[in-house]
Amino acid sequence: MSDSTAPAAAPPTHPPLPPATGRRVLVNTGALTSASLWRIAMSFILQLLIARRLGVEALGIYTTAMAYLNVSQVFTELGLPALLVRDLAQEPAHRRSYFRRMLVIQVSAGLLTWGGLVLLTGILPYSPATVWALWLVGASLPLFAVSSACHTLFQAGERMELVFGVEAVINALILAASIGLMWQGYDVVALIGLIVATQLISALVSLALLARSRLLPPPQQPAPTTFPRLLRRATPFFGLSVGDVLLQRLDILLLSVVAGPVVVGVYSAAYNLVRVAFKLVQSFWRALYPTLSRLHRQAPENYARLARLGLRYSLLALLPLAAVGAGVADGLLHLIYGPDYLVSAAVLQISIWTIPLFLLELYAITLLMVEHALRAALWITGVHLALTLLLLPPLTMLLGAAGAALAVLTAGAAGAGLGAFLLWRAHLPLRLERGWLVLAASAAAGVVTVLLPAPWIVQALAGLAVYAALIWLTGVLSLRDFRALRQIIAGNAAQ
């Protein structure tokens, strides 16, 4: 019998992940997401307690110290974790050699950064309490370098639950010990000193977990690279890390110089609420980034659909949040911080609109990174940072904390606008279906919130109810959207 009539061979398909691999992906994703959310929650609760117990100036000093800590940690890591997580996942035989190099480089960088902070406090017009806080921040950096090197190996070995374990214990310890110190009458400088002690515990625990984790399987081989070459390879990752941290911390750093701790405290009371939303948005797109990258190559149509759905659902959630939140800023701040922080209401009413702008900006950066348009993504970050640097000092001196919020809002609008333009020029998913109806429903929710003569909680609930009714009755959101989301998730699982 001739085989000329045999059916054509089926096109090759991508085999599903083995069950063990699938479970590992779920564990890793859940662990990193949980660690991020836990860190956000502990940080927010601690700053809330500082605001209520120690006052606005102490909150300003603590926020300034944390901003310097976040930026200094990036300069301590020098982009090495992002590079070596990728490389050591593929070459486990080089882990011990690279770990030793990381320790040398990052501990040295931490010591140099500590020295830079000490020199900086001699130049900038900081109060004695802020100077002591920054010196203590610097003292934690060499210890952080050890923890960072260990966590790099945990991630390279796909043992993210170890990262979560250390993060959960250390952040809970910081919160508990800080509460004890505050109720014993200690000031904000003691709280910063506590970070040095907990960072030492983190380093020791991380080293102990690494020794027991079997992440350095024999035989280990010397790494085929030199220190200068390793640093050159890490440079692009370092640039991205610096841009990322400055997007969320440059405003605090500038305010600490041009305005002082009281204005920083007034600004921070509102900004800390906004920053929680920033971190959630950031976590959302970081979680989608690997899936988008895979679908971009394997299933371009699903890639575009997932990108549009991610943008759509994010904006559907964040636009009414901004509109209603701006309307009840006074009541929200009174509930969270107490009556002394009502002066921050104007800052919150302005700053809360940066949330949907940050979403658009991060959406553009994520898609451009998926498309390997790294230079375009860096342009968005660069424009945002440049405008913040240019506008924040004069507007702060003119309008105080509200002026700083206005400068950050303007810079965010420019970044989001440039991102939208770059996506449009590259023919990438951008259009929001029935976007004008979403804007109209959000505006209606805001108007109802402001005009309704009722307690602020009732105002907020009424505004959200009006928004939900309008987007449902106009068909902006329907059962079809949920079916589309379910289909694309099912399609992703089959890839």
PDB file of C-alpha atoms in Angstrom, residues 83-376:
ATOM      1  CA  LEU A  83      23.620  38.734  35.656  1.00  0.00           C
ATOM      2  CA  LEU A  84      24.675  35.757  37.759  1.00  0.00           C
ATOM      3  CA  VAL A  85      21.210  34.391  38.501  1.00  0.00           C
ATOM      4  CA  ARG A  86      20.927  33.815  34.772  1.00  0.00           C
ATOM      5  CA  ASP A  87      24.459  32.467  34.267  1.00  0.00           C
ATOM      6  CA  LEU A  88      24.689  30.243  37.341  1.00  0.00           C
ATOM      7  CA  ALA A  89      21.343  28.622  36.620  1.00  0.00           C
ATOM      8  CA  GLN A  90      23.008  27.293  33.467  1.00  0.00           C
ATOM      9  CA  GLU A  91      26.482  26.618  34.929  1.00  0.00           C
ATOM     10  CA  PRO A  92      26.087  25.223  38.486  1.00  0.00           C
ATOM     11  CA  ALA A  93      29.706  24.040  38.496  1.00  0.00           C
ATOM     12  CA  HIS A  94      30.856  27.684  38.640  1.00  0.00           C
ATOM     13  CA  ARG A  95      28.722  28.720  41.598  1.00  0.00           C
ATOM     14  CA  ARG A  96      31.401  28.491  44.297  1.00  0.00           C
ATOM     15  CA  SER A  97      33.907  30.451  42.230  1.00  0.00           C
ATOM     16  CA  TYR A  98      31.435  33.198  41.325  1.00  0.00           C
ATOM     17  CA  PHE A  99      30.155  33.309  44.906  1.00  0.00           C
ATOM     18  CA  ARG A 100      33.632  34.136  46.139  1.00  0.00           C
ATOM     19  CA  ARG A 101      34.005  36.815  43.479  1.00  0.00           C
ATOM     20  CA  MET A 102      30.639  38.295  44.430  1.00  0.00           C
ATOM     21  CA  LEU A 103      31.656  38.448  48.075  1.00  0.00           C
ATOM     22  CA  VAL A 104      34.891  40.262  47.255  1.00  0.00           C
ATOM     23  CA  ILE A 105      33.289  42.714  44.829  1.00  0.00           C
ATOM     24  CA  GLN A 106      30.084  43.422  46.737  1.00  0.00           C
ATOM     25  CA  VAL A 107      31.640  43.701  50.207  1.00  0.00           C
ATOM     26  CA  SER A 108      34.256  46.068  48.750  1.00  0.00           C
ATOM     27  CA  ALA A 109      31.532  48.062  46.995  1.00  0.00           C
ATOM     28  CA  GLY A 110      29.546  48.186  50.239  1.00  0.00           C
ATOM     29  CA  LEU A 111      32.530  49.578  52.141  1.00  0.00           C
ATOM     30  CA  LEU A 112      33.189  52.175  49.427  1.00  0.00           C
ATOM     31  CA  THR A 113      29.535  53.187  49.370  1.00  0.00           C
ATOM     32  CA  TRP A 114      29.587  53.524  53.154  1.00  0.00           C
ATOM     33  CA  GLY A 115      32.561  55.850  52.801  1.00  0.00           C
ATOM     34  CA  GLY A 116      30.703  57.815  50.137  1.00  0.00           C
ATOM     35  CA  LEU A 117      27.743  58.286  52.473  1.00  0.00           C
ATOM     36  CA  VAL A 118      30.033  59.552  55.245  1.00  0.00           C
ATOM     37  CA  LEU A 119      31.587  62.081  52.847  1.00  0.00           C
ATOM     38  CA  LEU A 120      28.139  63.096  51.609  1.00  0.00           C
ATOM     39  CA  THR A 121      26.916  63.897  55.113  1.00  0.00           C
ATOM     40  CA  GLY A 122      29.828  66.310  55.445  1.00  0.00           C
ATOM     41  CA  ILE A 123      28.711  68.197  52.348  1.00  0.00           C
ATOM     42  CA  LEU A 124      24.907  68.255  52.503  1.00  0.00           C
ATOM     43  CA  PRO A 125      23.027  70.343  55.089  1.00  0.00           C
ATOM     44  CA  TYR A 126      21.633  67.489  57.177  1.00  0.00           C
ATOM     45  CA  SER A 127      20.664  67.531  60.853  1.00  0.00           C
ATOM     46  CA  PRO A 128      22.788  65.517  63.335  1.00  0.00           C
ATOM     47  CA  ALA A 129      20.063  62.859  63.568  1.00  0.00           C
ATOM     48  CA  THR A 130      19.994  62.420  59.783  1.00  0.00           C
ATOM     49  CA  VAL A 131      23.810  62.242  59.678  1.00  0.00           C
ATOM     50  CA  TRP A 132      23.841  59.466  62.282  1.00  0.00           C
ATOM     51  CA  ALA A 133      21.078  57.648  60.416  1.00  0.00           C
ATOM     52  CA  LEU A 134      23.057  57.695  57.161  1.00  0.00           C
ATOM     53  CA  TRP A 135      26.238  56.500  58.860  1.00  0.00           C
ATOM     54  CA  LEU A 136      24.310  53.543  60.261  1.00  0.00           C
ATOM     55  CA  VAL A 137      22.751  52.864  56.842  1.00  0.00           C
ATOM     56  CA  GLY A 138      26.273  52.635  55.448  1.00  0.00           C
ATOM     57  CA  ALA A 139      27.346  50.244  58.198  1.00  0.00           C
ATOM     58  CA  SER A 140      24.693  47.752  57.068  1.00  0.00           C
ATOM     59  CA  LEU A 141      25.940  47.611  53.464  1.00  0.00           C
ATOM     60  CA  PRO A 142      28.864  45.109  53.800  1.00  0.00           C
ATOM     61  CA  LEU A 143      26.515  42.784  55.691  1.00  0.00           C
ATOM     62  CA  PHE A 144      23.856  43.238  53.022  1.00  0.00           C
ATOM     63  CA  ALA A 145      26.468  42.270  50.421  1.00  0.00           C
ATOM     64  CA  VAL A 146      26.856  38.854  52.065  1.00  0.00           C
ATOM     65  CA  SER A 147      23.089  38.258  52.132  1.00  0.00           C
ATOM     66  CA  SER A 148      22.775  39.399  48.519  1.00  0.00           C
ATOM     67  CA  ALA A 149      25.464  36.971  47.344  1.00  0.00           C
ATOM     68  CA  CYS A 150      23.726  34.080  49.124  1.00  0.00           C
ATOM     69  CA  HIS A 151      20.320  35.029  47.734  1.00  0.00           C
ATOM     70  CA  THR A 152      21.784  35.116  44.237  1.00  0.00           C
ATOM     71  CA  LEU A 153      22.707  31.447  44.583  1.00  0.00           C
ATOM     72  CA  PHE A 154      19.278  30.650  46.046  1.00  0.00           C
ATOM     73  CA  GLN A 155      17.621  32.159  42.975  1.00  0.00           C
ATOM     74  CA  ALA A 156      20.070  30.582  40.532  1.00  0.00           C
ATOM     75  CA  GLY A 157      19.324  27.204  42.111  1.00  0.00           C
ATOM     76  CA  GLU A 158      15.556  27.888  41.927  1.00  0.00           C
ATOM     77  CA  ARG A 159      15.222  27.786  45.704  1.00  0.00           C
ATOM     78  CA  MET A 160      13.236  31.004  46.083  1.00  0.00           C
ATOM     79  CA  GLU A 161      11.508  29.664  49.186  1.00  0.00           C
ATOM     80  CA  LEU A 162      14.821  30.228  50.979  1.00  0.00           C
ATOM     81  CA  VAL A 163      14.736  33.880  49.938  1.00  0.00           C
ATOM     82  CA  PHE A 164      11.183  34.160  51.242  1.00  0.00           C
ATOM     83  CA  GLY A 165      12.102  32.488  54.528  1.00  0.00           C
ATOM     84  CA  VAL A 166      14.942  34.910  55.245  1.00  0.00           C
ATOM     85  CA  GLU A 167      12.911  37.949  54.116  1.00  0.00           C
ATOM     86  CA  ALA A 168       9.891  36.961  56.204  1.00  0.00           C
ATOM     87  CA  VAL A 169      11.876  36.357  59.389  1.00  0.00           C
ATOM     88  CA  ILE A 170      14.098  39.443  59.113  1.00  0.00           C
ATOM     89  CA  ASN A 171      11.305  41.898  58.230  1.00  0.00           C
ATOM     90  CA  ALA A 172       9.091  40.553  61.006  1.00  0.00           C
ATOM     91  CA  LEU A 173      12.025  40.868  63.413  1.00  0.00           C
ATOM     92  CA  ILE A 174      12.637  44.476  62.325  1.00  0.00           C
ATOM     93  CA  LEU A 175       8.996  45.365  62.921  1.00  0.00           C
ATOM     94  CA  ALA A 176       8.761  43.629  66.310  1.00  0.00           C
ATOM     95  CA  ALA A 177      12.054  45.022  67.608  1.00  0.00           C
ATOM     96  CA  SER A 178      11.247  48.521  66.304  1.00  0.00           C
ATOM     97  CA  ILE A 179       7.927  48.498  68.156  1.00  0.00           C
ATOM     98  CA  GLY A 180       9.758  47.482  71.326  1.00  0.00           C
ATOM     99  CA  LEU A 181      12.333  50.270  70.932  1.00  0.00           C
ATOM    100  CA  MET A 182       9.708  52.942  70.256  1.00  0.00           C
ATOM    101  CA  TRP A 183       7.648  51.945  73.286  1.00  0.00           C
ATOM    102  CA  GLN A 184      10.829  52.059  75.403  1.00  0.00           C
ATOM    103  CA  GLY A 185      11.335  55.676  74.340  1.00  0.00           C
ATOM    104  CA  TYR A 186      14.121  55.278  71.778  1.00  0.00           C
ATOM    105  CA  ASP A 187      14.336  57.681  68.830  1.00  0.00           C
ATOM    106  CA  VAL A 188      14.491  57.154  65.079  1.00  0.00           C
ATOM    107  CA  VAL A 189      18.297  56.791  65.045  1.00  0.00           C
ATOM    108  CA  ALA A 190      17.967  53.675  67.200  1.00  0.00           C
ATOM    109  CA  LEU A 191      15.533  52.240  64.645  1.00  0.00           C
ATOM    110  CA  ILE A 192      18.139  52.713  61.913  1.00  0.00           C
ATOM    111  CA  GLY A 193      20.769  51.070  64.127  1.00  0.00           C
ATOM    112  CA  LEU A 194      18.442  48.092  64.426  1.00  0.00           C
ATOM    113  CA  ILE A 195      18.788  47.565  60.668  1.00  0.00           C
ATOM    114  CA  VAL A 196      22.519  46.924  61.127  1.00  0.00           C
ATOM    115  CA  ALA A 197      21.816  44.250  63.740  1.00  0.00           C
ATOM    116  CA  THR A 198      19.128  42.524  61.684  1.00  0.00           C
ATOM    117  CA  GLN A 199      21.304  42.654  58.583  1.00  0.00           C
ATOM    118  CA  LEU A 200      24.012  40.811  60.512  1.00  0.00           C
ATOM    119  CA  ILE A 201      21.444  38.149  61.468  1.00  0.00           C
ATOM    120  CA  SER A 202      20.314  37.968  57.811  1.00  0.00           C
ATOM    121  CA  ALA A 203      23.891  37.411  56.622  1.00  0.00           C
ATOM    122  CA  LEU A 204      24.538  34.643  59.163  1.00  0.00           C
ATOM    123  CA  VAL A 205      21.223  32.883  58.477  1.00  0.00           C
ATOM    124  CA  SER A 206      21.762  33.110  54.724  1.00  0.00           C
ATOM    125  CA  LEU A 207      25.258  31.600  54.998  1.00  0.00           C
ATOM    126  CA  ALA A 208      23.904  28.785  57.164  1.00  0.00           C
ATOM    127  CA  LEU A 209      21.093  28.038  54.693  1.00  0.00           C
ATOM    128  CA  LEU A 210      23.553  28.087  51.795  1.00  0.00           C
ATOM    129  CA  ALA A 211      25.794  25.573  53.579  1.00  0.00           C
ATOM    130  CA  ARG A 212      22.818  23.217  54.092  1.00  0.00           C
ATOM    131  CA  SER A 213      21.121  23.737  50.718  1.00  0.00           C
ATOM    132  CA  ARG A 214      23.390  21.620  48.486  1.00  0.00           C
ATOM    133  CA  LEU A 215      23.478  24.450  45.949  1.00  0.00           C
ATOM    134  CA  LEU A 216      27.230  24.011  45.450  1.00  0.00           C
ATOM    135  CA  PRO A 217      27.284  20.491  43.955  1.00  0.00           C
ATOM    136  CA  PRO A 218      30.691  18.928  43.267  1.00  0.00           C
ATOM    137  CA  PRO A 219      32.730  19.045  41.235  1.00  0.00           C
ATOM    138  CA  GLN A 220      33.063  22.839  41.334  1.00  0.00           C
ATOM    139  CA  GLN A 221      35.252  24.509  38.706  1.00  0.00           C
ATOM    140  CA  PRO A 222      37.038  27.881  38.549  1.00  0.00           C
ATOM    141  CA  ALA A 223      35.019  30.577  36.788  1.00  0.00           C
ATOM    142  CA  PRO A 224      36.450  31.416  33.332  1.00  0.00           C
ATOM    143  CA  THR A 225      36.450  35.188  33.862  1.00  0.00           C
ATOM    144  CA  THR A 226      38.368  38.024  35.466  1.00  0.00           C
ATOM    145  CA  PHE A 227      37.080  40.646  37.876  1.00  0.00           C
ATOM    146  CA  PRO A 228      37.163  43.474  35.277  1.00  0.00           C
ATOM    147  CA  ARG A 229      35.336  41.364  32.680  1.00  0.00           C
ATOM    148  CA  LEU A 230      32.696  40.341  35.214  1.00  0.00           C
ATOM    149  CA  LEU A 231      32.057  43.974  36.107  1.00  0.00           C
ATOM    150  CA  ARG A 232      31.841  44.958  32.423  1.00  0.00           C
ATOM    151  CA  ARG A 233      29.244  42.252  31.790  1.00  0.00           C
ATOM    152  CA  ALA A 234      27.210  43.435  34.773  1.00  0.00           C
ATOM    153  CA  THR A 235      27.226  47.111  33.701  1.00  0.00           C
ATOM    154  CA  PRO A 236      23.921  47.081  31.710  1.00  0.00           C
ATOM    155  CA  PHE A 237      22.138  45.332  34.580  1.00  0.00           C
ATOM    156  CA  PHE A 238      23.577  47.882  36.990  1.00  0.00           C
ATOM    157  CA  GLY A 239      22.252  50.735  34.848  1.00  0.00           C
ATOM    158  CA  LEU A 240      18.759  49.256  34.805  1.00  0.00           C
ATOM    159  CA  SER A 241      18.824  48.710  38.580  1.00  0.00           C
ATOM    160  CA  VAL A 242      19.914  52.292  39.261  1.00  0.00           C
ATOM    161  CA  GLY A 243      17.172  53.672  36.994  1.00  0.00           C
ATOM    162  CA  ASP A 244      14.560  51.469  38.635  1.00  0.00           C
ATOM    163  CA  VAL A 245      15.387  52.497  42.208  1.00  0.00           C
ATOM    164  CA  LEU A 246      15.730  56.202  41.346  1.00  0.00           C
ATOM    165  CA  LEU A 247      12.273  56.238  39.738  1.00  0.00           C
ATOM    166  CA  GLN A 248      10.851  55.653  43.220  1.00  0.00           C
ATOM    167  CA  ARG A 249      13.455  57.304  45.440  1.00  0.00           C
ATOM    168  CA  LEU A 250      14.858  60.364  43.664  1.00  0.00           C
ATOM    169  CA  ASP A 251      12.056  62.577  44.983  1.00  0.00           C
ATOM    170  CA  ILE A 252      12.872  61.716  48.609  1.00  0.00           C
ATOM    171  CA  LEU A 253      16.614  62.229  48.050  1.00  0.00           C
ATOM    172  CA  LEU A 254      16.053  65.665  46.525  1.00  0.00           C
ATOM    173  CA  LEU A 255      13.526  66.707  49.169  1.00  0.00           C
ATOM    174  CA  SER A 256      15.916  65.746  51.960  1.00  0.00           C
ATOM    175  CA  VAL A 257      18.406  68.283  50.582  1.00  0.00           C
ATOM    176  CA  VAL A 258      16.178  71.185  49.502  1.00  0.00           C
ATOM    177  CA  ALA A 259      13.459  71.027  52.181  1.00  0.00           C
ATOM    178  CA  GLY A 260      14.468  69.127  55.331  1.00  0.00           C
ATOM    179  CA  PRO A 261      12.916  66.309  57.386  1.00  0.00           C
ATOM    180  CA  VAL A 262       9.606  68.023  58.241  1.00  0.00           C
ATOM    181  CA  VAL A 263       8.658  68.555  54.583  1.00  0.00           C
ATOM    182  CA  VAL A 264       9.910  65.041  53.788  1.00  0.00           C
ATOM    183  CA  GLY A 265       7.640  63.731  56.541  1.00  0.00           C
ATOM    184  CA  VAL A 266       4.596  65.630  55.214  1.00  0.00           C
ATOM    185  CA  TYR A 267       5.322  64.350  51.711  1.00  0.00           C
ATOM    186  CA  SER A 268       6.069  60.805  52.881  1.00  0.00           C
ATOM    187  CA  ALA A 269       2.790  60.393  54.751  1.00  0.00           C
ATOM    188  CA  ALA A 270       0.977  60.615  51.407  1.00  0.00           C
ATOM    189  CA  TYR A 271       3.696  59.061  49.276  1.00  0.00           C
ATOM    190  CA  ASN A 272       3.902  55.907  51.413  1.00  0.00           C
ATOM    191  CA  LEU A 273       0.282  55.136  50.509  1.00  0.00           C
ATOM    192  CA  VAL A 274       0.988  55.691  46.814  1.00  0.00           C
ATOM    193  CA  ARG A 275       4.158  53.616  46.994  1.00  0.00           C
ATOM    194  CA  VAL A 276       2.202  50.552  48.111  1.00  0.00           C
ATOM    195  CA  ALA A 277       0.255  50.764  44.838  1.00  0.00           C
ATOM    196  CA  PHE A 278       3.517  51.312  42.936  1.00  0.00           C
ATOM    197  CA  LYS A 279       4.984  48.125  44.392  1.00  0.00           C
ATOM    198  CA  LEU A 280       1.876  46.118  43.545  1.00  0.00           C
ATOM    199  CA  VAL A 281       1.922  47.405  39.952  1.00  0.00           C
ATOM    200  CA  GLN A 282       5.618  46.598  39.737  1.00  0.00           C
ATOM    201  CA  SER A 283       5.070  43.083  41.080  1.00  0.00           C
ATOM    202  CA  PHE A 284       2.234  42.513  38.594  1.00  0.00           C
ATOM    203  CA  TRP A 285       4.313  43.362  35.532  1.00  0.00           C
ATOM    204  CA  ARG A 286       7.402  41.568  36.819  1.00  0.00           C
ATOM    205  CA  ALA A 287       5.264  38.465  37.221  1.00  0.00           C
ATOM    206  CA  LEU A 288       3.926  38.832  33.657  1.00  0.00           C
ATOM    207  CA  TYR A 289       7.324  39.612  32.119  1.00  0.00           C
ATOM    208  CA  PRO A 290       8.565  35.993  31.765  1.00  0.00           C
ATOM    209  CA  THR A 291       5.232  34.867  30.288  1.00  0.00           C
ATOM    210  CA  LEU A 292       5.134  37.786  27.856  1.00  0.00           C
ATOM    211  CA  SER A 293       8.720  37.035  26.819  1.00  0.00           C
ATOM    212  CA  ARG A 294       7.857  33.394  26.100  1.00  0.00           C
ATOM    213  CA  LEU A 295       4.636  34.170  24.229  1.00  0.00           C
ATOM    214  CA  HIS A 296       6.384  36.828  22.157  1.00  0.00           C
ATOM    215  CA  ARG A 297       8.346  34.052  20.501  1.00  0.00           C
ATOM    216  CA  GLN A 298       5.961  31.094  20.731  1.00  0.00           C
ATOM    217  CA  ALA A 299       2.492  32.642  20.261  1.00  0.00           C
ATOM    218  CA  PRO A 300       2.549  36.309  19.132  1.00  0.00           C
ATOM    219  CA  GLU A 301      -1.250  36.597  19.077  1.00  0.00           C
ATOM    220  CA  ASN A 302      -1.549  35.442  22.686  1.00  0.00           C
ATOM    221  CA  TYR A 303       1.315  37.789  23.594  1.00  0.00           C
ATOM    222  CA  ALA A 304      -0.601  40.775  22.223  1.00  0.00           C
ATOM    223  CA  ARG A 305      -3.860  39.667  23.855  1.00  0.00           C
ATOM    224  CA  LEU A 306      -2.227  39.134  27.248  1.00  0.00           C
ATOM    225  CA  ALA A 307      -0.536  42.544  27.065  1.00  0.00           C
ATOM    226  CA  ARG A 308      -3.816  44.273  26.214  1.00  0.00           C
ATOM    227  CA  LEU A 309      -5.703  42.417  28.940  1.00  0.00           C
ATOM    228  CA  GLY A 310      -3.041  43.252  31.507  1.00  0.00           C
ATOM    229  CA  LEU A 311      -3.232  46.945  30.626  1.00  0.00           C
ATOM    230  CA  ARG A 312      -7.024  46.875  30.479  1.00  0.00           C
ATOM    231  CA  TYR A 313      -7.640  45.264  33.860  1.00  0.00           C
ATOM    232  CA  SER A 314      -4.938  47.343  35.531  1.00  0.00           C
ATOM    233  CA  LEU A 315      -6.419  50.620  34.339  1.00  0.00           C
ATOM    234  CA  LEU A 316      -9.940  49.461  35.182  1.00  0.00           C
ATOM    235  CA  ALA A 317      -8.738  49.041  38.776  1.00  0.00           C
ATOM    236  CA  LEU A 318      -6.405  52.006  39.148  1.00  0.00           C
ATOM    237  CA  LEU A 319      -8.331  54.863  37.510  1.00  0.00           C
ATOM    238  CA  PRO A 320     -11.281  54.696  39.942  1.00  0.00           C
ATOM    239  CA  LEU A 321      -8.808  54.193  42.800  1.00  0.00           C
ATOM    240  CA  ALA A 322      -7.181  57.523  41.905  1.00  0.00           C
ATOM    241  CA  ALA A 323     -10.477  59.353  41.382  1.00  0.00           C
ATOM    242  CA  VAL A 324     -12.098  58.139  44.601  1.00  0.00           C
ATOM    243  CA  GLY A 325      -8.888  58.301  46.641  1.00  0.00           C
ATOM    244  CA  ALA A 326      -8.334  61.932  45.730  1.00  0.00           C
ATOM    245  CA  GLY A 327     -11.856  62.722  46.897  1.00  0.00           C
ATOM    246  CA  VAL A 328     -11.456  61.150  50.349  1.00  0.00           C
ATOM    247  CA  ALA A 329      -7.803  62.069  50.993  1.00  0.00           C
ATOM    248  CA  ASP A 330      -8.598  63.966  54.205  1.00  0.00           C
ATOM    249  CA  GLY A 331     -10.560  61.138  55.794  1.00  0.00           C
ATOM    250  CA  LEU A 332      -8.088  58.467  54.699  1.00  0.00           C
ATOM    251  CA  LEU A 333      -5.088  60.280  56.167  1.00  0.00           C
ATOM    252  CA  HIS A 334      -6.979  61.014  59.382  1.00  0.00           C
ATOM    253  CA  LEU A 335      -7.845  57.330  59.753  1.00  0.00           C
ATOM    254  CA  ILE A 336      -4.321  56.070  59.056  1.00  0.00           C
ATOM    255  CA  TYR A 337      -2.070  58.726  60.590  1.00  0.00           C
ATOM    256  CA  GLY A 338      -4.297  60.847  62.812  1.00  0.00           C
ATOM    257  CA  PRO A 339      -5.274  64.540  62.727  1.00  0.00           C
ATOM    258  CA  ASP A 340      -1.696  65.841  62.695  1.00  0.00           C
ATOM    259  CA  TYR A 341      -1.233  64.671  59.086  1.00  0.00           C
ATOM    260  CA  LEU A 342      -4.181  66.401  57.407  1.00  0.00           C
ATOM    261  CA  VAL A 343      -1.615  68.805  55.957  1.00  0.00           C
ATOM    262  CA  SER A 344      -0.581  65.900  53.699  1.00  0.00           C
ATOM    263  CA  ALA A 345      -4.032  65.744  52.061  1.00  0.00           C
ATOM    264  CA  ALA A 346      -3.074  68.068  49.185  1.00  0.00           C
ATOM    265  CA  VAL A 347       0.023  65.943  48.525  1.00  0.00           C
ATOM    266  CA  LEU A 348      -2.072  62.775  48.371  1.00  0.00           C
ATOM    267  CA  GLN A 349      -4.664  64.383  46.079  1.00  0.00           C
ATOM    268  CA  ILE A 350      -1.869  65.116  43.590  1.00  0.00           C
ATOM    269  CA  SER A 351       0.341  62.074  44.120  1.00  0.00           C
ATOM    270  CA  ILE A 352      -2.429  59.511  43.765  1.00  0.00           C
ATOM    271  CA  TRP A 353      -2.731  60.353  40.053  1.00  0.00           C
ATOM    272  CA  THR A 354       0.822  59.167  39.520  1.00  0.00           C
ATOM    273  CA  ILE A 355      -0.405  55.591  40.052  1.00  0.00           C
ATOM    274  CA  PRO A 356      -2.129  55.116  36.636  1.00  0.00           C
ATOM    275  CA  LEU A 357       0.716  57.076  35.007  1.00  0.00           C
ATOM    276  CA  PHE A 358       3.269  54.731  36.590  1.00  0.00           C
ATOM    277  CA  LEU A 359       1.251  51.789  35.280  1.00  0.00           C
ATOM    278  CA  LEU A 360       1.403  53.135  31.709  1.00  0.00           C
ATOM    279  CA  GLU A 361       5.103  53.875  32.030  1.00  0.00           C
ATOM    280  CA  LEU A 362       5.957  50.448  33.425  1.00  0.00           C
ATOM    281  CA  TYR A 363       3.740  48.756  30.824  1.00  0.00           C
ATOM    282  CA  ALA A 364       5.680  50.504  28.053  1.00  0.00           C
ATOM    283  CA  ILE A 365       9.054  49.650  29.598  1.00  0.00           C
ATOM    284  CA  THR A 366       8.048  45.988  30.029  1.00  0.00           C
ATOM    285  CA  LEU A 367       6.888  45.583  26.423  1.00  0.00           C
ATOM    286  CA  LEU A 368       9.953  47.368  25.061  1.00  0.00           C
ATOM    287  CA  MET A 369      12.189  45.035  27.069  1.00  0.00           C
ATOM    288  CA  VAL A 370      10.290  42.037  25.674  1.00  0.00           C
ATOM    289  CA  GLU A 371      10.861  43.464  22.194  1.00  0.00           C
ATOM    290  CA  HIS A 372      14.601  43.887  22.973  1.00  0.00           C
ATOM    291  CA  ALA A 373      14.265  47.671  22.591  1.00  0.00           C
ATOM    292  CA  LEU A 374      16.339  48.326  25.710  1.00  0.00           C
ATOM    293  CA  ARG A 375      17.547  51.756  24.589  1.00  0.00           C
ATOM    294  CA  ALA A 376      13.966  52.987  24.133  1.00  0.00           C
TER     295      ALA A 376
END
